[in-house]
C-alpha positions as a Markdown table, in Angstrom:
| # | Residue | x | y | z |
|---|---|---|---|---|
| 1 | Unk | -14.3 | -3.4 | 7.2 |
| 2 | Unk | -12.8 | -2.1 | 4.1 |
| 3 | Unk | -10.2 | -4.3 | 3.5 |
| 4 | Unk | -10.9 | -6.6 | 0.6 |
| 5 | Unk | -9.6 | -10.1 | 0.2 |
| 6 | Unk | -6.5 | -9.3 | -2.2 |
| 7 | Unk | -5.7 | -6.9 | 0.6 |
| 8 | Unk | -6.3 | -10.2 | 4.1 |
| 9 | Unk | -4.5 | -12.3 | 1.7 |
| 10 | Unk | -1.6 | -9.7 | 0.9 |
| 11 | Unk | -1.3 | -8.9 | 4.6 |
| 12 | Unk | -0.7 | -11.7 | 6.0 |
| 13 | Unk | 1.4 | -12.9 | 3.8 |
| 14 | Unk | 3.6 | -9.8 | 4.1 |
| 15 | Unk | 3.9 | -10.0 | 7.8 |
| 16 | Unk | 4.8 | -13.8 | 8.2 |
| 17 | Unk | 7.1 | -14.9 | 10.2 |
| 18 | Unk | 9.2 | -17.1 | 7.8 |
| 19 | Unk | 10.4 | -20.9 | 7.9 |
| 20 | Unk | 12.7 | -22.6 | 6.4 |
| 21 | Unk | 14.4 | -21.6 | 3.2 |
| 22 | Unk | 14.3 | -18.0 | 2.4 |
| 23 | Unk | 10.8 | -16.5 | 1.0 |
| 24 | Unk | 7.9 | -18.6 | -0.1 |
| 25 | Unk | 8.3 | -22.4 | -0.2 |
| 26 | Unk | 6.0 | -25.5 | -0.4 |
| 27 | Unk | 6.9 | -26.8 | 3.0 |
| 28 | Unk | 6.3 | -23.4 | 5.0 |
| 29 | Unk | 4.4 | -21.5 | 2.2 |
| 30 | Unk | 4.5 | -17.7 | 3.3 |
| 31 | Unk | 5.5 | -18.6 | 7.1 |
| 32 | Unk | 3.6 | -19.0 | 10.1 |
| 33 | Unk | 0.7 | -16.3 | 10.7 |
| 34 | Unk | 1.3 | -12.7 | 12.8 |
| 35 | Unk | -2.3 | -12.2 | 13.0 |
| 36 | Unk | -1.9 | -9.0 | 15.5 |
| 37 | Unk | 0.7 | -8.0 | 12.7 |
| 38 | Unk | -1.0 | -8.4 | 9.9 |
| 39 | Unk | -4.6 | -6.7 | 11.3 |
| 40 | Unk | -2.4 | -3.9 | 11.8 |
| 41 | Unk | -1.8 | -3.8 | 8.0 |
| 42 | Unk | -5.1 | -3.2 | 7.7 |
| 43 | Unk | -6.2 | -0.3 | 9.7 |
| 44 | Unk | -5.4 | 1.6 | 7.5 |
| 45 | Unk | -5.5 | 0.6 | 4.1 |
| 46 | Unk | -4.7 | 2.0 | 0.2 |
| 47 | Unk | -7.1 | 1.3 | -2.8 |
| 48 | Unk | -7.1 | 2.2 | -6.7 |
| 49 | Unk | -10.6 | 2.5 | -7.9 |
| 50 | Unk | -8.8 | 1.0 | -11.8 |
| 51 | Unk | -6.0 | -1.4 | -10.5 |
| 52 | Unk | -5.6 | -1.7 | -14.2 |
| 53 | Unk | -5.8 | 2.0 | -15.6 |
| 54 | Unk | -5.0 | 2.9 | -19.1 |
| 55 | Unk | -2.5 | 5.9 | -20.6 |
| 56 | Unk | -5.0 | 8.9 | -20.7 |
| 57 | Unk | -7.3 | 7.5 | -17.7 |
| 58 | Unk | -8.5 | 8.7 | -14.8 |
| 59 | Unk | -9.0 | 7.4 | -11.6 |
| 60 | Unk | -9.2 | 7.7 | -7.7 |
| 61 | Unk | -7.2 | 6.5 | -5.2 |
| 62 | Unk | -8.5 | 6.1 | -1.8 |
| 63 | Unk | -7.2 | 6.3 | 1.8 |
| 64 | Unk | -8.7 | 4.7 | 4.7 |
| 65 | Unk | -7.9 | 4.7 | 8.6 |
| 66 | Unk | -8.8 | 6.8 | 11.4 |
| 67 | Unk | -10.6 | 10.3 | 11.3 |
| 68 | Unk | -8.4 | 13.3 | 11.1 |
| 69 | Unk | -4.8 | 11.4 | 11.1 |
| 70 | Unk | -2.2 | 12.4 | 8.7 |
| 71 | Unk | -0.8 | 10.3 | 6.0 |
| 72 | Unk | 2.3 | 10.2 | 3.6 |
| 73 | Unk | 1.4 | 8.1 | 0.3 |
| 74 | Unk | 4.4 | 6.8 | -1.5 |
| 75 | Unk | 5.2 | 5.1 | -4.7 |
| 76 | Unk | 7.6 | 2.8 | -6.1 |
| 77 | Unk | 8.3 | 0.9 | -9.4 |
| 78 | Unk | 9.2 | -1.8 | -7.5 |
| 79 | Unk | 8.2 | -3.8 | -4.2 |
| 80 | Unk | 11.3 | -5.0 | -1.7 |
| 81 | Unk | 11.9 | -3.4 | 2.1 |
| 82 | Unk | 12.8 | 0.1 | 2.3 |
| 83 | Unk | 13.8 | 1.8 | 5.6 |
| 84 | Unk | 12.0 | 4.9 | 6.7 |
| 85 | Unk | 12.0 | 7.4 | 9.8 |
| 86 | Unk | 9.0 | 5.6 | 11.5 |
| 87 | Unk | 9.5 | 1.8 | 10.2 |
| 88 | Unk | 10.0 | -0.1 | 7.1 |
| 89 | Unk | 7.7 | 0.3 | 3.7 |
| 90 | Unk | 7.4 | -3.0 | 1.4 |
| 91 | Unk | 8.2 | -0.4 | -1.5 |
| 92 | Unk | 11.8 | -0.5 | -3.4 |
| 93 | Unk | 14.0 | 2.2 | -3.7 |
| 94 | Unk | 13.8 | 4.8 | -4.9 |
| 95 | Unk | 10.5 | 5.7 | -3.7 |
| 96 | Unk | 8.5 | 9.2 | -4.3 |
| 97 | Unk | 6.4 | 11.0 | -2.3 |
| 98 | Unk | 2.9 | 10.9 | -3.8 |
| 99 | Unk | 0.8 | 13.0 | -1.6 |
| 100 | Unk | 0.7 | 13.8 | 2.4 |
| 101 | Unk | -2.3 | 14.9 | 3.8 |
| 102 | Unk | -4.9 | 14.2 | 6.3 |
| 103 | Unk | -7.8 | 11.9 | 6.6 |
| 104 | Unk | -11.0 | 13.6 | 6.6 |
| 105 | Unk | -13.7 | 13.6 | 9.9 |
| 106 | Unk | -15.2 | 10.4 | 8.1 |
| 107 | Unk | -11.5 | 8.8 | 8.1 |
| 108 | Unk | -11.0 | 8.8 | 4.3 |
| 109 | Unk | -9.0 | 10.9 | 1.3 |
| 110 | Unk | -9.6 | 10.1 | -2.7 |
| 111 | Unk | -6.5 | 11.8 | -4.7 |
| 112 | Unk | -7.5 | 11.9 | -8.1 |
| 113 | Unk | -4.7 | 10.7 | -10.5 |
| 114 | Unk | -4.8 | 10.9 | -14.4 |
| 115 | Unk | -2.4 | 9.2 | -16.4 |
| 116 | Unk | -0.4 | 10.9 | -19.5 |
| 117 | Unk | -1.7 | 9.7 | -23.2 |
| 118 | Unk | 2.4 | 8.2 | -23.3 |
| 119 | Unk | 2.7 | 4.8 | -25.3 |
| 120 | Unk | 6.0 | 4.3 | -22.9 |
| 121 | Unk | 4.0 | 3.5 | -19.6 |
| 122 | Unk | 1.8 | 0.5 | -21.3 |
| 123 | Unk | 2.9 | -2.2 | -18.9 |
| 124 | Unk | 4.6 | -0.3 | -16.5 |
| 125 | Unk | 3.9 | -1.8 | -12.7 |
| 126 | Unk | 3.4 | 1.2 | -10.3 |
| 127 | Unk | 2.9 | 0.4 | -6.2 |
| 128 | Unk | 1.4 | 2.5 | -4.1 |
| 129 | Unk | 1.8 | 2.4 | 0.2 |
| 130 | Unk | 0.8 | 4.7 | 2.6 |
| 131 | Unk | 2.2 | 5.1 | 6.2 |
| 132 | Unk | -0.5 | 6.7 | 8.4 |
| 133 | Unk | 0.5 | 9.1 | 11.6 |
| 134 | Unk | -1.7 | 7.6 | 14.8 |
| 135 | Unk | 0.8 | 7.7 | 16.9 |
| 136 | Unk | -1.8 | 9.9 | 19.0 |
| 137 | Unk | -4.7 | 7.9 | 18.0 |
| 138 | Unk | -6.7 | 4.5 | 19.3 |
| 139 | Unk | -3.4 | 2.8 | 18.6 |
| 140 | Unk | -0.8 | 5.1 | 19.2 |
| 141 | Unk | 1.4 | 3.8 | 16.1 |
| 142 | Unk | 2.6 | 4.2 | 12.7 |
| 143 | Unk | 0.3 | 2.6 | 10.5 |
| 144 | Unk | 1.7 | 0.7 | 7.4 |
| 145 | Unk | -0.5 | -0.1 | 4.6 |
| 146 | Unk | -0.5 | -3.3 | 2.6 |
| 147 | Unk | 1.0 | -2.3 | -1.1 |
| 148 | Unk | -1.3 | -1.7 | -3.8 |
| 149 | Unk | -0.6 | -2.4 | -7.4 |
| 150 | Unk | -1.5 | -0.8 | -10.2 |
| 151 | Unk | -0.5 | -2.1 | -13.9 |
| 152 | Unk | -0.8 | 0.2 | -17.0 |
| 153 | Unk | -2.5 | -1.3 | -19.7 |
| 154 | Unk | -3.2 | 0.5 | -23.7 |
């Protein structure tokens, strides 16, 4: 119910199965539709409250998915297909870890981030993914969030 349509349009699209030429093309477009795939890219789901924040700015960024489940946020300053332990992450390497912790009794975690006052990060591209732990939950799987970008700006 949180899942906003940048994030519909970004899962499905990511989970594709694709056609024809390599990657995105005007016969197949994206590929033909995993809906059960993609739905699962959106149980648990990563959101900037600034997708456009500026050097010296603050802002929030939430996670969303099932109550009391733990969660490993990571972040990349690039988007490809990076293995992990648990599955692959639509984040290129090197990724970071930006924060592990659990999901409140609501089902939801705000880490507060504030940008440094540095000139050098105007335009910088930063994406964010977050893997959630429910492999003991309602659906007993590694959840895999679609990516969230975030582009500095002056």
């Amino acid at each position: 119910p949180l899942a906003q349509p940048r994030h519909v349009a970004q899962a499905l699209m990511r989970t594709a199965e694709d056609l024809g030429a390599p990657g995105k093309d005007n016969q197949f477009g994206a590929g033909k539709v995993q809906v059960l795939d993609a739905a699962m890219r959106l149980f648990h789901l990563v959101t900037a409250s600034d997708q456009t924040p500026s050097i010296g700015s603050s802002f929030n960024i939430a996670f969303d998915g099932e109550a009391g489940d733990f969660y490993a946020a990571l972040w990349s300053l690039g988007q490809g297909e990076s293995p992990t332990p648990v599955g692959s992450i639509d984040l290129a390497t090197p990724f970071w870890i930006l924060n592990v912790s659990a999901l409140d009794g609501t089902g939801h975690d705000d880490m507060p981030i504030t940008l440094p006052n540095d000139p050098g990060l105007i335009g910088t591209e930063v994406f964010v993914q977050s893997i959630e732990d429910n492999s003991g939950g309602t659906l007993g799987a590694y959840l895999f969030s679609v990516v969230e970008n975030l582009k500095v700006k002056p």
